[in-house]
Amino acid sequence: MKACGVDTAAPAFTKTDFFTAHECLLLPYEEALTRNDSISGRWYDCSSHMLWVGERTRQLDGAHLEFIRGIGNPLGVKISDKCTPEELIRILDAMNPDNVPGRITVIVRMGAEKLRKNLPELIRAVQREGKSVLWVSDPVHGNTRKTENGYKTRDFENIRGELRAFFDVHDEMGSHPGGVHLEMTGEDVTECVGGLSDVTEGSLGDRYHTYCDPRLNGAQSLELAFLISERMRVRTGLPPIQ
């Protein structure tokens, strides 16, 4: 945080507020944990503070979007290069018809080159329609591949490339890059290749512990955090880290 130019001695850093978020995927589970607030009369999914619908379940006529639009939680939606500007506006209208600021996070997962091509039009449509959204980058899920020896992995360089593209596009469009969504662990695993930890395809099997998708290890995550902080310093006018 200090690398970003943030004063960690401020009161906000002497307290801990812990929030959770997950994908709204298993509807029977989410429905079982949904409660009506007796004071406001609104419905809230108590399984998490924030929920998002994924790229594969965000269909306008689908059950996931119908469920999530009826709860009062902060919401997110993941979009890839398959999402058109017109479709995004219709999704935002469905999820946030009153255009409440802070309610909707748009999580972008495309890969660097597709992001540079497609994200500007999406931002332009949101700006034109006056929609209030928080833009977040998910640079991992669009960069998954399978190696010849059968491991699912992600390349650190591709992840960094998509993050750089995300910041570049927002700089060009005059919009705000509002956050980053990563799949990571503090453990010294060997699941994503590259970075200063020098994980290679040949060493993936050394400590490949994931039960699902490959995660950035502690060193790779920290390296990425410093790269992000350097970019944030430039945006805020602070001098680069020496």
mmCIF file of C-alpha atoms in Angstrom, residues 50 53 60 81 105 139:
data_model
loop_
_atom_site.group_PDB
_atom_site.id
_atom_site.type_symbol
_atom_site.label_atom_id
_atom_site.label_comp_id
_atom_site.label_asym_id
_atom_site.label_seq_id
_atom_site.Cartn_x
_atom_site.Cartn_y
_atom_site.Cartn_z
ATOM 1 C CA MET A 50 -21.370 -9.243 -3.067
ATOM 2 C CA VAL A 53 -22.981 -13.648 -12.448
ATOM 3 C CA LEU A 60 -30.809 -11.872 -20.254
ATOM 4 C CA ASP A 81 -15.123 -10.131 -25.836
ATOM 5 C CA THR A 105 -19.310 -3.944 -10.927
ATOM 6 C CA PRO A 139 -6.719 -10.819 -16.108
#
